[in-house]
PDB file of C-alpha atoms in Angstrom:
ATOM      1  CA  MET Z   1       3.815  12.354 -40.296  1.00  0.00           C
ATOM      2  CA  PRO Z   2       0.975  11.336 -37.900  1.00  0.00           C
ATOM      3  CA  PRO Z   3      -1.601  13.997 -36.993  1.00  0.00           C
ATOM      4  CA  SER Z   4      -0.554  15.990 -33.994  1.00  0.00           C
ATOM      5  CA  ASN Z   5      -3.500  14.813 -31.930  1.00  0.00           C
ATOM      6  CA  GLU Z   6      -2.673  11.259 -32.336  1.00  0.00           C
ATOM      7  CA  MET Z   7      -1.528   9.362 -29.171  1.00  0.00           C
ATOM      8  CA  SER Z   8       2.261   8.937 -29.199  1.00  0.00           C
ATOM      9  CA  CYS Z   9       4.153   6.176 -27.594  1.00  0.00           C
ATOM     10  CA  ARG Z  10       5.331   8.511 -24.840  1.00  0.00           C
ATOM     11  CA  ASP Z  11       1.690   9.488 -24.101  1.00  0.00           C
ATOM     12  CA  LEU Z  12       0.692   5.805 -23.909  1.00  0.00           C
ATOM     13  CA  VAL Z  13       3.478   5.083 -21.412  1.00  0.00           C
ATOM     14  CA  GLU Z  14       2.145   7.771 -19.178  1.00  0.00           C
ATOM     15  CA  LEU Z  15      -1.501   6.571 -19.542  1.00  0.00           C
ATOM     16  CA  VAL Z  16      -0.778   2.898 -18.920  1.00  0.00           C
ATOM     17  CA  THR Z  17      -1.819   2.962 -15.222  1.00  0.00           C
ATOM     18  CA  GLU Z  18      -5.063   4.806 -15.969  1.00  0.00           C
ATOM     19  CA  TYR Z  19      -5.749   2.204 -18.611  1.00  0.00           C
ATOM     20  CA  LEU Z  20      -5.014  -0.794 -16.465  1.00  0.00           C
ATOM     21  CA  GLU Z  21      -7.047   0.686 -13.480  1.00  0.00           C
ATOM     22  CA  GLY Z  22     -10.013   1.349 -15.670  1.00  0.00           C
ATOM     23  CA  THR Z  23     -10.056   5.104 -15.190  1.00  0.00           C
ATOM     24  CA  LEU Z  24      -9.067   6.116 -18.642  1.00  0.00           C
ATOM     25  CA  PRO Z  25     -11.954   8.184 -20.256  1.00  0.00           C
ATOM     26  CA  ALA Z  26     -13.647   6.354 -23.050  1.00  0.00           C
ATOM     27  CA  ALA Z  27     -12.285   8.477 -25.793  1.00  0.00           C
ATOM     28  CA  ASP Z  28      -8.736   8.007 -24.587  1.00  0.00           C
ATOM     29  CA  ARG Z  29      -9.255   4.425 -24.197  1.00  0.00           C
ATOM     30  CA  VAL Z  30     -10.233   4.025 -27.941  1.00  0.00           C
ATOM     31  CA  GLN Z  31      -7.175   5.989 -28.931  1.00  0.00           C
ATOM     32  CA  PHE Z  32      -5.038   3.888 -26.565  1.00  0.00           C
ATOM     33  CA  GLU Z  33      -6.281   0.565 -27.992  1.00  0.00           C
ATOM     34  CA  GLU Z  34      -5.825   1.876 -31.609  1.00  0.00           C
ATOM     35  CA  HIS Z  35      -2.338   2.793 -30.949  1.00  0.00           C
ATOM     36  CA  LEU Z  36      -1.587  -0.556 -29.306  1.00  0.00           C
ATOM     37  CA  ALA Z  37      -2.942  -2.527 -32.289  1.00  0.00           C
ATOM     38  CA  THR Z  38      -0.307  -1.049 -34.616  1.00  0.00           C
ATOM     39  CA  CYS Z  39       2.508  -0.609 -32.276  1.00  0.00           C
ATOM     40  CA  PRO Z  40       4.351  -3.856 -31.061  1.00  0.00           C
ATOM     41  CA  PRO Z  41       6.806  -1.933 -28.662  1.00  0.00           C
ATOM     42  CA  CYS Z  42       3.849  -0.374 -26.750  1.00  0.00           C
ATOM     43  CA  GLU Z  43       2.211  -3.712 -26.710  1.00  0.00           C
ATOM     44  CA  ALA Z  44       5.357  -5.195 -25.281  1.00  0.00           C
ATOM     45  CA  TYR Z  45       5.425  -2.342 -22.701  1.00  0.00           C
ATOM     46  CA  LEU Z  46       1.863  -3.030 -21.534  1.00  0.00           C
ATOM     47  CA  GLN Z  47       2.533  -6.730 -21.375  1.00  0.00           C
ATOM     48  CA  GLN Z  48       5.631  -6.142 -19.185  1.00  0.00           C
ATOM     49  CA  MET Z  49       3.675  -3.781 -16.979  1.00  0.00           C
ATOM     50  CA  ARG Z  50       0.993  -6.534 -16.490  1.00  0.00           C
ATOM     51  CA  GLN Z  51       3.635  -9.077 -15.694  1.00  0.00           C
ATOM     52  CA  THR Z  52       5.339  -6.712 -13.278  1.00  0.00           C
ATOM     53  CA  ILE Z  53       2.003  -6.191 -11.413  1.00  0.00           C
ATOM     54  CA  GLN Z  54       1.250  -9.928 -11.301  1.00  0.00           C
ATOM     55  CA  ALA Z  55       4.770 -10.785  -9.966  1.00  0.00           C
ATOM     56  CA  MET Z  56       4.347  -8.155  -7.261  1.00  0.00           C
ATOM     57  CA  GLY Z  57       1.135  -9.841  -6.129  1.00  0.00           C
ATOM     58  CA  ARG Z  58       3.085 -13.082  -5.679  1.00  0.00           C
ATOM     59  CA  LEU Z  59       5.849 -11.890  -3.505  1.00  0.00           C
ATOM     60  CA  PRO Z  60       6.456 -14.137  -0.506  1.00  0.00           C
ATOM     61  CA  ARG Z  61       4.299 -13.116   2.504  1.00  0.00           C
ATOM     62  CA  GLU Z  62       5.947 -11.819   5.633  1.00  0.00           C
ATOM     63  CA  THR Z  63       5.634 -14.169   8.526  1.00  0.00           C
ATOM     64  CA  ILE Z  64       5.616 -13.343  12.183  1.00  0.00           C
ATOM     65  CA  SER Z  65       7.918 -15.328  14.322  1.00  0.00           C
ATOM     66  CA  GLU Z  66       6.825 -18.227  16.494  1.00  0.00           C
ATOM     67  CA  ASP Z  67       7.741 -16.158  19.567  1.00  0.00           C
ATOM     68  CA  ALA Z  68       5.555 -13.354  18.314  1.00  0.00           C
ATOM     69  CA  MET Z  69       2.676 -15.867  17.739  1.00  0.00           C
ATOM     70  CA  HIS Z  70       3.120 -17.154  21.359  1.00  0.00           C
ATOM     71  CA  GLY Z  71       3.147 -13.645  22.659  1.00  0.00           C
ATOM     72  CA  LEU Z  72      -0.204 -12.902  20.824  1.00  0.00           C
ATOM     73  CA  LEU Z  73      -1.810 -15.971  22.427  1.00  0.00           C
ATOM     74  CA  GLU Z  74      -0.762 -14.941  25.783  1.00  0.00           C
ATOM     75  CA  ILE Z  75      -2.132 -11.483  25.220  1.00  0.00           C
ATOM     76  CA  PHE Z  76      -5.378 -12.859  24.146  1.00  0.00           C
ATOM     77  CA  ARG Z  77      -5.685 -15.236  27.156  1.00  0.00           C
ATOM     78  CA  ASN Z  78      -4.896 -12.394  29.554  1.00  0.00           C
ATOM     79  CA  TRP Z  79      -7.487 -10.227  27.755  1.00  0.00           C
ATOM     80  CA  LYS Z  80     -10.035 -12.984  28.106  1.00  0.00           C
ATOM     81  CA  ARG Z  81      -9.277 -13.378  31.848  1.00  0.00           C
ATOM     82  CA  GLU Z  82      -9.589  -9.627  32.450  1.00  0.00           C
ATOM     83  CA  PRO Z  83     -11.836  -8.161  29.708  1.00  0.00           C
ATOM     84  CA  PRO Z  84     -12.364  -4.449  30.039  1.00  0.00           C
ATOM     85  CA  ALA Z  85     -15.397  -3.710  32.073  1.00  0.00           C
TER      86      ALA Z  85
ATOM     87  CA  MET C   1      -1.553 -10.778  35.097  1.00  0.00           C
ATOM     88  CA  PRO C   2       0.172  -9.815  31.874  1.00  0.00           C
ATOM     89  CA  ALA C   3       3.171 -11.740  30.983  1.00  0.00           C
ATOM     90  CA  PRO C   4       6.237  -9.838  32.035  1.00  0.00           C
ATOM     91  CA  HIS C   5       7.566  -9.041  28.616  1.00  0.00           C
ATOM     92  CA  LEU C   6       4.338  -7.360  27.751  1.00  0.00           C
ATOM     93  CA  GLY C   7       5.041  -4.597  30.015  1.00  0.00           C
ATOM     94  CA  ALA C   8       2.118  -2.202  30.232  1.00  0.00           C
ATOM     95  CA  ALA C   9       0.427  -4.002  27.504  1.00  0.00           C
ATOM     96  CA  LEU C  10      -3.028  -4.301  28.947  1.00  0.00           C
ATOM     97  CA  ARG C  11      -4.163  -0.702  29.195  1.00  0.00           C
ATOM     98  CA  CYS C  12      -7.486   0.513  30.176  1.00  0.00           C
ATOM     99  CA  PRO C  13     -10.228   0.822  27.611  1.00  0.00           C
ATOM    100  CA  GLY C  14     -10.426   4.297  26.033  1.00  0.00           C
ATOM    101  CA  ASP C  15      -6.719   4.087  25.250  1.00  0.00           C
ATOM    102  CA  ALA C  16      -6.037   7.077  23.073  1.00  0.00           C
ATOM    103  CA  ASP C  17      -4.092   4.976  20.698  1.00  0.00           C
ATOM    104  CA  VAL C  18      -7.307   3.113  19.653  1.00  0.00           C
ATOM    105  CA  PRO C  19      -8.843   5.591  17.135  1.00  0.00           C
ATOM    106  CA  ASP C  20     -12.491   6.430  17.337  1.00  0.00           C
ATOM    107  CA  GLU C  21     -14.090   4.456  14.612  1.00  0.00           C
ATOM    108  CA  ARG C  22     -16.034   7.508  13.427  1.00  0.00           C
ATOM    109  CA  GLU C  23     -12.645   9.134  12.538  1.00  0.00           C
ATOM    110  CA  VAL C  24     -11.341   6.153  10.663  1.00  0.00           C
ATOM    111  CA  ARG C  25     -11.190   6.979   7.047  1.00  0.00           C
ATOM    112  CA  GLY C  26     -11.961   4.286   4.545  1.00  0.00           C
ATOM    113  CA  PRO C  27     -14.864   2.774   2.783  1.00  0.00           C
ATOM    114  CA  ALA C  28     -18.010   2.275   4.827  1.00  0.00           C
ATOM    115  CA  VAL C  29     -18.659  -1.437   4.867  1.00  0.00           C
ATOM    116  CA  PRO C  30     -21.892  -2.820   6.328  1.00  0.00           C
ATOM    117  CA  LEU C  31     -20.871  -5.397   9.012  1.00  0.00           C
ATOM    118  CA  ALA C  32     -22.741  -7.948   7.116  1.00  0.00           C
ATOM    119  CA  ALA C  33     -20.523  -7.550   4.065  1.00  0.00           C
ATOM    120  CA  ASP C  34     -17.270  -7.505   5.972  1.00  0.00           C
ATOM    121  CA  PRO C  35     -15.507 -10.849   5.568  1.00  0.00           C
ATOM    122  CA  ASP C  36     -14.451 -10.606   9.180  1.00  0.00           C
ATOM    123  CA  ALA C  37     -17.896 -10.036  10.562  1.00  0.00           C
ATOM    124  CA  ALA C  38     -18.468 -13.562  11.865  1.00  0.00           C
ATOM    125  CA  LEU C  39     -15.074 -13.466  13.597  1.00  0.00           C
ATOM    126  CA  VAL C  40     -15.830 -10.168  15.290  1.00  0.00           C
ATOM    127  CA  VAL C  41     -18.869 -11.703  16.885  1.00  0.00           C
ATOM    128  CA  ARG C  42     -16.915 -14.842  17.946  1.00  0.00           C
ATOM    129  CA  LEU C  43     -13.895 -12.726  19.216  1.00  0.00           C
ATOM    130  CA  ARG C  44     -16.194 -10.638  21.460  1.00  0.00           C
ATOM    131  CA  ASP C  45     -17.251 -13.838  22.988  1.00  0.00           C
ATOM    132  CA  GLY C  46     -13.628 -14.731  23.726  1.00  0.00           C
ATOM    133  CA  ASP C  47     -13.184 -17.415  21.054  1.00  0.00           C
ATOM    134  CA  GLU C  48      -9.481 -18.122  20.846  1.00  0.00           C
ATOM    135  CA  ALA C  49      -9.808 -19.772  17.378  1.00  0.00           C
ATOM    136  CA  ALA C  50     -11.396 -16.618  16.001  1.00  0.00           C
ATOM    137  CA  PHE C  51      -8.633 -14.544  17.339  1.00  0.00           C
ATOM    138  CA  MET C  52      -6.086 -16.743  15.729  1.00  0.00           C
ATOM    139  CA  SER C  53      -7.907 -16.689  12.336  1.00  0.00           C
ATOM    140  CA  LEU C  54      -7.881 -12.926  12.406  1.00  0.00           C
ATOM    141  CA  VAL C  55      -4.156 -12.879  13.220  1.00  0.00           C
ATOM    142  CA  GLU C  56      -3.527 -15.397  10.317  1.00  0.00           C
ATOM    143  CA  ARG C  57      -5.563 -13.259   7.959  1.00  0.00           C
ATOM    144  CA  HIS C  58      -4.021  -9.916   8.775  1.00  0.00           C
ATOM    145  CA  ALA C  59      -0.752 -10.236  10.633  1.00  0.00           C
ATOM    146  CA  ALA C  60       1.515 -10.778   7.601  1.00  0.00           C
ATOM    147  CA  ALA C  61       0.267  -7.673   5.938  1.00  0.00           C
ATOM    148  CA  MET C  62       0.500  -5.707   9.181  1.00  0.00           C
ATOM    149  CA  LEU C  63       4.112  -6.793   9.539  1.00  0.00           C
ATOM    150  CA  ARG C  64       4.864  -5.656   5.964  1.00  0.00           C
ATOM    151  CA  VAL C  65       3.138  -2.384   6.384  1.00  0.00           C
ATOM    152  CA  ALA C  66       4.818  -1.649   9.707  1.00  0.00           C
ATOM    153  CA  SER C  67       8.195  -2.685   8.202  1.00  0.00           C
ATOM    154  CA  MET C  68       7.930   0.146   5.764  1.00  0.00           C
ATOM    155  CA  TYR C  69       8.342   2.657   8.544  1.00  0.00           C
ATOM    156  CA  VAL C  70      10.314   1.048  11.322  1.00  0.00           C
ATOM    157  CA  PRO C  71      12.962  -1.768  11.521  1.00  0.00           C
ATOM    158  CA  LYS C  72      11.717  -5.229  11.365  1.00  0.00           C
ATOM    159  CA  ALA C  73      12.356  -6.060  15.054  1.00  0.00           C
ATOM    160  CA  VAL C  74      10.293  -3.030  16.045  1.00  0.00           C
ATOM    161  CA  ALA C  75       7.654  -3.783  13.518  1.00  0.00           C
ATOM    162  CA  GLU C  76       6.875  -7.094  15.216  1.00  0.00           C
ATOM    163  CA  GLU C  77       6.332  -5.187  18.499  1.00  0.00           C
ATOM    164  CA  VAL C  78       4.117  -2.736  16.848  1.00  0.00           C
ATOM    165  CA  VAL C  79       2.075  -5.591  15.386  1.00  0.00           C
ATOM    166  CA  GLN C  80       1.765  -7.188  18.781  1.00  0.00           C
ATOM    167  CA  ASP C  81       0.818  -3.752  20.356  1.00  0.00           C
ATOM    168  CA  THR C  82      -1.808  -3.352  17.649  1.00  0.00           C
ATOM    169  CA  TRP C  83      -3.568  -6.687  18.538  1.00  0.00           C
ATOM    170  CA  ILE C  84      -3.728  -5.392  22.158  1.00  0.00           C
ATOM    171  CA  GLY C  85      -5.513  -2.286  20.805  1.00  0.00           C
ATOM    172  CA  VAL C  86      -7.796  -4.452  18.713  1.00  0.00           C
ATOM    173  CA  LEU C  87      -8.868  -6.585  21.804  1.00  0.00           C
ATOM    174  CA  GLN C  88      -9.319  -3.430  23.895  1.00  0.00           C
ATOM    175  CA  GLY C  89     -11.493  -1.795  21.262  1.00  0.00           C
ATOM    176  CA  ILE C  90     -13.404  -4.820  19.840  1.00  0.00           C
ATOM    177  CA  ALA C  91     -16.249  -4.396  22.334  1.00  0.00           C
ATOM    178  CA  ARG C  92     -16.847  -0.918  20.912  1.00  0.00           C
ATOM    179  CA  PHE C  93     -16.340  -1.744  17.227  1.00  0.00           C
ATOM    180  CA  GLU C  94     -19.513  -1.074  15.409  1.00  0.00           C
ATOM    181  CA  GLY C  95     -18.575  -1.813  11.897  1.00  0.00           C
ATOM    182  CA  ARG C  96     -18.525   1.760  10.533  1.00  0.00           C
ATOM    183  CA  SER C  97     -15.386   0.817   8.701  1.00  0.00           C
ATOM    184  CA  SER C  98     -14.382  -2.752   7.830  1.00  0.00           C
ATOM    185  CA  LEU C  99     -12.477  -4.539  10.561  1.00  0.00           C
ATOM    186  CA  LYS C 100      -9.466  -4.466   8.368  1.00  0.00           C
ATOM    187  CA  THR C 101      -9.525  -0.729   7.827  1.00  0.00           C
ATOM    188  CA  TRP C 102      -9.907  -0.330  11.675  1.00  0.00           C
ATOM    189  CA  ILE C 103      -7.040  -2.679  12.548  1.00  0.00           C
ATOM    190  CA  PHE C 104      -4.703  -1.005  10.160  1.00  0.00           C
ATOM    191  CA  SER C 105      -5.625   2.453  11.425  1.00  0.00           C
ATOM    192  CA  ILE C 106      -4.663   1.281  14.918  1.00  0.00           C
ATOM    193  CA  LEU C 107      -1.416  -0.020  13.412  1.00  0.00           C
ATOM    194  CA  MET C 108      -0.631   3.292  11.806  1.00  0.00           C
ATOM    195  CA  ASN C 109      -1.193   5.107  15.107  1.00  0.00           C
ATOM    196  CA  ARG C 110       1.264   2.673  16.801  1.00  0.00           C
ATOM    197  CA  VAL C 111       3.738   3.150  14.116  1.00  0.00           C
ATOM    198  CA  ARG C 112       3.611   7.028  14.393  1.00  0.00           C
ATOM    199  CA  THR C 113       3.997   6.697  18.261  1.00  0.00           C
ATOM    200  CA  GLN C 114       6.904   4.287  17.776  1.00  0.00           C
ATOM    201  CA  GLY C 115       8.558   6.703  15.336  1.00  0.00           C
ATOM    202  CA  GLN C 116       8.305   9.525  17.758  1.00  0.00           C
ATOM    203  CA  ARG C 117       9.691   7.376  20.561  1.00  0.00           C
ATOM    204  CA  GLU C 118      12.733   6.490  18.295  1.00  0.00           C
ATOM    205  CA  ARG C 119      13.029  10.088  17.038  1.00  0.00           C
ATOM    206  CA  ARG C 120      12.693   8.735  13.560  1.00  0.00           C
ATOM    207  CA  SER C 121      10.804  10.757  11.160  1.00  0.00           C
ATOM    208  CA  VAL C 122       8.005   8.582   9.939  1.00  0.00           C
ATOM    209  CA  PRO C 123       7.382   9.839   6.507  1.00  0.00           C
ATOM    210  CA  PHE C 124       3.823   9.249   5.582  1.00  0.00           C
ATOM    211  CA  SER C 125       4.461  11.604   2.728  1.00  0.00           C
ATOM    212  CA  ALA C 126       2.186   9.988   0.206  1.00  0.00           C
ATOM    213  CA  LEU C 127       0.280  13.273  -0.099  1.00  0.00           C
ATOM    214  CA  ALA C 128       3.398  15.338  -0.526  1.00  0.00           C
ATOM    215  CA  ASP C 129       4.821  12.957  -3.027  1.00  0.00           C
ATOM    216  CA  ALA C 130       1.628  12.900  -5.031  1.00  0.00           C
ATOM    217  CA  THR C 131       1.592  16.605  -5.622  1.00  0.00           C
ATOM    218  CA  ALA C 132       5.333  16.886  -6.171  1.00  0.00           C
ATOM    219  CA  ASP C 133       6.568  17.743  -9.627  1.00  0.00           C
ATOM    220  CA  GLN C 134       6.020  14.786 -11.862  1.00  0.00           C
ATOM    221  CA  GLU C 135       8.861  13.196 -13.453  1.00  0.00           C
ATOM    222  CA  PRO C 136       8.229  11.190 -16.581  1.00  0.00           C
ATOM    223  CA  ALA C 137       7.761   7.282 -16.360  1.00  0.00           C
ATOM    224  CA  LEU C 138      10.876   6.751 -18.545  1.00  0.00           C
ATOM    225  CA  PRO C 139      13.907   8.831 -19.224  1.00  0.00           C
ATOM    226  CA  PRO C 140      13.217  11.223 -22.047  1.00  0.00           C
ATOM    227  CA  ASP C 141      15.950   9.646 -24.376  1.00  0.00           C
ATOM    228  CA  ARG C 142      13.772   6.567 -24.595  1.00  0.00           C
ATOM    229  CA  PHE C 143      11.668   8.499 -27.124  1.00  0.00           C
ATOM    230  CA  LEU C 144      12.352  10.572 -30.244  1.00  0.00           C
ATOM    231  CA  SER C 145      11.919  14.186 -29.896  1.00  0.00           C
ATOM    232  CA  ALA C 146       8.748  16.151 -30.302  1.00  0.00           C
ATOM    233  CA  ASP C 147      10.017  17.660 -33.676  1.00  0.00           C
ATOM    234  CA  HIS C 148      10.977  14.367 -35.201  1.00  0.00           C
ATOM    235  CA  PRO C 149       9.723  14.644 -38.858  1.00  0.00           C
ATOM    236  CA  GLU C 150       8.019  11.213 -38.959  1.00  0.00           C
ATOM    237  CA  TRP C 151       7.573   9.873 -35.470  1.00  0.00           C
ATOM    238  CA  PRO C 152       7.526  12.470 -32.808  1.00  0.00           C
ATOM    239  CA  HIS C 153       7.570  10.983 -29.244  1.00  0.00           C
ATOM    240  CA  HIS C 154       7.611   7.377 -30.529  1.00  0.00           C
ATOM    241  CA  TRP C 155      10.112   4.936 -29.193  1.00  0.00           C
ATOM    242  CA  ALA C 156      13.744   5.593 -29.682  1.00  0.00           C
ATOM    243  CA  ARG C 157      14.787   2.734 -27.567  1.00  0.00           C
ATOM    244  CA  PRO C 158      11.851   0.279 -27.242  1.00  0.00           C
ATOM    245  CA  PRO C 159      11.304  -1.975 -24.283  1.00  0.00           C
ATOM    246  CA  GLU C 160      13.888  -4.654 -24.127  1.00  0.00           C
ATOM    247  CA  SER C 161      12.453  -8.151 -24.556  1.00  0.00           C
ATOM    248  CA  TRP C 162      12.062 -10.264 -21.398  1.00  0.00           C
ATOM    249  CA  GLY C 163      12.708 -13.498 -23.166  1.00  0.00           C
ATOM    250  CA  ASP C 164      10.315 -16.375 -24.134  1.00  0.00           C
ATOM    251  CA  SER C 165       8.755 -17.302 -20.769  1.00  0.00           C
ATOM    252  CA  PRO C 166       9.193 -14.383 -18.437  1.00  0.00           C
ATOM    253  CA  GLU C 167       6.364 -15.647 -16.260  1.00  0.00           C
ATOM    254  CA  GLU C 168       8.577 -18.461 -15.006  1.00  0.00           C
ATOM    255  CA  ARG C 169      11.604 -16.190 -14.331  1.00  0.00           C
ATOM    256  CA  LEU C 170       9.410 -13.663 -12.604  1.00  0.00           C
ATOM    257  CA  LEU C 171       8.700 -16.389  -9.962  1.00  0.00           C
ATOM    258  CA  SER C 172      12.314 -17.151  -9.281  1.00  0.00           C
ATOM    259  CA  ALA C 173      13.818 -16.095  -5.858  1.00  0.00           C
ATOM    260  CA  GLU C 174      16.304 -13.893  -7.547  1.00  0.00           C
ATOM    261  CA  VAL C 175      13.808 -12.019  -9.627  1.00  0.00           C
ATOM    262  CA  ARG C 176      11.657 -11.600  -6.454  1.00  0.00           C
ATOM    263  CA  SER C 177      14.479 -10.104  -4.548  1.00  0.00           C
ATOM    264  CA  GLU C 178      15.125  -7.718  -7.532  1.00  0.00           C
ATOM    265  CA  ILE C 179      11.473  -6.645  -7.338  1.00  0.00           C
ATOM    266  CA  GLN C 180      11.647  -6.142  -3.535  1.00  0.00           C
ATOM    267  CA  ARG C 181      14.860  -4.051  -3.956  1.00  0.00           C
ATOM    268  CA  ALA C 182      13.155  -1.854  -6.551  1.00  0.00           C
ATOM    269  CA  ILE C 183      10.283  -1.296  -4.178  1.00  0.00           C
ATOM    270  CA  ASP C 184      12.453  -0.520  -1.326  1.00  0.00           C
ATOM    271  CA  ALA C 185      14.345   1.966  -3.414  1.00  0.00           C
ATOM    272  CA  LEU C 186      11.239   4.017  -4.176  1.00  0.00           C
ATOM    273  CA  PRO C 187      10.490   7.328  -2.333  1.00  0.00           C
ATOM    274  CA  PRO C 188       8.007   6.787   0.611  1.00  0.00           C
ATOM    275  CA  GLY C 189       4.820   7.849  -1.109  1.00  0.00           C
ATOM    276  CA  PRO C 190       4.982   5.469  -4.214  1.00  0.00           C
ATOM    277  CA  ARG C 191       6.393   2.699  -1.985  1.00  0.00           C
ATOM    278  CA  GLU C 192       3.461   2.934   0.397  1.00  0.00           C
ATOM    279  CA  VAL C 193       0.916   2.924  -2.434  1.00  0.00           C
ATOM    280  CA  ILE C 194       2.520   0.051  -4.525  1.00  0.00           C
ATOM    281  CA  THR C 195       3.024  -2.065  -1.404  1.00  0.00           C
ATOM    282  CA  LEU C 196      -0.603  -1.751  -0.397  1.00  0.00           C
ATOM    283  CA  THR C 197      -2.135  -1.874  -3.898  1.00  0.00           C
ATOM    284  CA  ASP C 198       0.044  -4.401  -5.826  1.00  0.00           C
ATOM    285  CA  VAL C 199       1.807  -6.523  -3.221  1.00  0.00           C
ATOM    286  CA  GLU C 200      -0.987  -6.671  -0.652  1.00  0.00           C
ATOM    287  CA  GLY C 201      -3.848  -6.381  -3.190  1.00  0.00           C
ATOM    288  CA  TRP C 202      -5.840  -3.759  -1.370  1.00  0.00           C
ATOM    289  CA  SER C 203      -8.605  -1.836  -3.112  1.00  0.00           C
ATOM    290  CA  THR C 204      -8.179   1.891  -4.123  1.00  0.00           C
ATOM    291  CA  ASP C 205     -10.683   2.839  -1.437  1.00  0.00           C
ATOM    292  CA  GLU C 206      -8.735   0.907   1.302  1.00  0.00           C
ATOM    293  CA  VAL C 207      -5.408   2.394   0.215  1.00  0.00           C
ATOM    294  CA  CYS C 208      -6.802   5.961   0.124  1.00  0.00           C
ATOM    295  CA  GLY C 209      -8.499   5.523   3.527  1.00  0.00           C
ATOM    296  CA  LEU C 210      -5.320   4.281   5.220  1.00  0.00           C
ATOM    297  CA  LEU C 211      -2.989   6.898   3.709  1.00  0.00           C
ATOM    298  CA  GLY C 212      -5.354   9.814   3.609  1.00  0.00           C
ATOM    299  CA  ILE C 213      -5.045  10.469  -0.228  1.00  0.00           C
ATOM    300  CA  THR C 214      -7.420  10.771  -3.035  1.00  0.00           C
ATOM    301  CA  PRO C 215      -7.933   8.110  -5.717  1.00  0.00           C
ATOM    302  CA  ASN C 216      -6.269  10.478  -8.170  1.00  0.00           C
ATOM    303  CA  ASN C 217      -3.165  10.809  -5.893  1.00  0.00           C
ATOM    304  CA  GLN C 218      -3.121   7.071  -5.426  1.00  0.00           C
ATOM    305  CA  ARG C 219      -2.941   6.521  -9.204  1.00  0.00           C
ATOM    306  CA  VAL C 220      -0.342   9.165  -9.742  1.00  0.00           C
ATOM    307  CA  LEU C 221       1.926   7.385  -7.099  1.00  0.00           C
ATOM    308  CA  LEU C 222       1.077   3.949  -8.260  1.00  0.00           C
ATOM    309  CA  HIS C 223       2.052   4.935 -11.809  1.00  0.00           C
ATOM    310  CA  ARG C 224       5.353   6.352 -10.662  1.00  0.00           C
ATOM    311  CA  ALA C 225       6.081   3.208  -8.597  1.00  0.00           C
ATOM    312  CA  ARG C 226       5.133   0.640 -11.228  1.00  0.00           C
ATOM    313  CA  SER C 227       7.086   2.414 -13.928  1.00  0.00           C
ATOM    314  CA  LYS C 228      10.198   2.234 -11.735  1.00  0.00           C
ATOM    315  CA  VAL C 229       9.750  -1.406 -10.838  1.00  0.00           C
ATOM    316  CA  ARG C 230       9.123  -2.469 -14.485  1.00  0.00           C
ATOM    317  CA  GLN C 231      12.272  -0.388 -15.496  1.00  0.00           C
ATOM    318  CA  ALA C 232      14.277  -2.190 -12.807  1.00  0.00           C
ATOM    319  CA  LEU C 233      13.144  -5.519 -14.180  1.00  0.00           C
ATOM    320  CA  GLU C 234      13.948  -4.480 -17.678  1.00  0.00           C
ATOM    321  CA  GLY C 235      17.518  -3.774 -16.567  1.00  0.00           C
ATOM    322  CA  TYR C 236      17.706  -7.033 -14.815  1.00  0.00           C
ATOM    323  CA  PHE C 237      16.405  -9.000 -17.800  1.00  0.00           C
ATOM    324  CA  ALA C 238      18.760  -7.190 -20.127  1.00  0.00           C
ATOM    325  CA  GLY C 239      21.576  -8.706 -18.137  1.00  0.00           C
ATOM    326  CA  GLY C 240      22.847  -5.523 -16.500  1.00  0.00           C
ATOM    327  CA  VAL C 241      22.938  -5.059 -12.774  1.00  0.00           C
ATOM    328  CA  ASP C 242      21.846  -1.517 -12.657  1.00  0.00           C
TER     329      ASP C 242
END
């Protein structure tokens, strides 16, 4: 039976964001990495979390419509003609 | 004269919707360090290309942020209205915050005004959500019980494999819509934080400044959100539509 103060898989799952954001205290970080080294499912979980984050950063951008773009140009030209005093 | 469809678009300076820069929360950025600094100077001089560059740089994110609170069609109006505010206020912009932080604080004010006009409640509940009772990242039955003789709180049902090359599949249109659906299904707080942090790539300081939350709140909400999105993908890759 592992000692009770050892980091469990459930603990690791709850600390994964702190770990990835670099805000996990050094002592916890050591335990986290020790656990990972011997636990393939937790390694897989971390890997999937990284892939999820990366995929979110690559979602297609919203685009503003051509009409809206023309509207903005018009707004700009009006502003330029009558800038606030 | 303003174009007819702009209505009362060009208001006088001092418009209450343009926040006083001193009250804009967010990281203090010396103007010299602001990637938009050169454009600010040119914009003040009435340089159209500078304006269009700023629009190009920020409008997509503005639309995404506004779309979290109001319908898409209204979001476009809000974005347009925000640029009016930017032009009105740019002469008085002193770089106490980054231009981006300032632009998005104008956007948020416009979203709130719009929400009131439509009698929709605009949640902005990041703070409330962050302090609410925390539910675990995964359902408890994914783990063995605390009194398991050998492996307390270790995996009962480990993460499902995502196959040999999930990177490619993660870029497919189908998976992308799955991700977007999972984000849309989140409660307001986690949804706001994950959209700004992971989808738009904002820094913690920028996210906290815009939403008025602490870095700790931000991580709590981000954790909840990421856990749910990963779980949705796990369900998707396992072949189930859940």
